[in-house]
């Protein structure tokens, strides 16, 4: 541990950003940039986020950088950013150990305790981030990739879900809708229709803008029907086919099992404590976790879906052969924009 702490102090106080390492990272990033026009996942994510949250930091963060962006970064840029932002004033240390604090503290004070703000200037103003809340106008962005043997689909909307929200009711509800193998969306597209190897939906809490997203890959001749089926499952669970008692009970049991398995290892405990600190939750927050979970009702889960999801406002992104897919999208009631990978990546 002493050697590790010494190395950490070297990293924090004598970072030199070697040029050869910078060039190695630049080459790796350039490979990502040059492969992006043929990478359905990268194209889908950028197109969907731009449609979902146009003009926001969330959309900007999803963009594949340009070659000029990557080439322009210098060693001095890295050093300036590091000096400005990596500082001890608000740093917090999370340790998971069987060694008592009485013996840990002297070692920590002898190393990290000597980390100062010398030569780092005044404390910078934190970035003011306002989450994107208003989903862009409903539409389907079809990225034309002729010859693809599978088509990728992503659909969803922005929601008002702060990252500090425990969101137990949405989690339970989503196990019925899209969050597990037995979820309605997966059973429909995979088990009933045999159009896909799997389909899933999830609540994604993000400081830049939280969302609910459904994602799947289907055979190219079933893109339109697959979107229609997803829309149908969304409308059904919100109206005439709400969450059943069996789905609700399985959701509660599933989350309890996950919680039991998720906090056994040191790294898992470290992540848990880090989340407590990030969210400003008390250290005993999870003492009542199972009680809070079991206190929820099926009405709470159903209300969470009705609060967050408005299928008529959804945006969609699709990658695949436009000649085959475009006609399938007629009749879905959503405007369709066809775009090439080059145009999409060049639009930034």
Coordinates of C-alpha atoms in Angstrom, one line a residue, residues 5 11 15 19 70 88 98 109 122 155-156 173 185 215 220 227 231 240 248 274 285 315:
X5 CA 0.3 5.7 -2.3
X11 CA 0.6 10.9 -10.5
X15 CA 2.3 14.4 -13.9
X19 CA 4.4 12.8 -25.7
X70 CA -8.3 14.8 -32.1
X88 CA -7.4 18.4 -3.3
X98 CA -9.9 -4.6 7.1
X109 CA -1.5 11.7 6.0
X122 CA -7.6 29.7 -7.6
X155 CA -36.1 4.8 -29.4
X156 CA -36.9 6.9 -26.4
X173 CA -41.9 -1.2 -13.5
X185 CA -40.7 -6.1 -25.2
X215 CA -32.7 -0.8 -28.1
X220 CA -33.9 -5.7 -41.9
X227 CA -41.2 -0.3 -34.0
X231 CA -45.2 1.2 -29.6
X240 CA -55.5 -1.4 -20.9
X248 CA -44.7 -6.6 -9.9
X274 CA -19.0 6.7 -3.7
X285 CA -29.0 5.1 3.5
X315 CA -37.8 9.8 -31.3

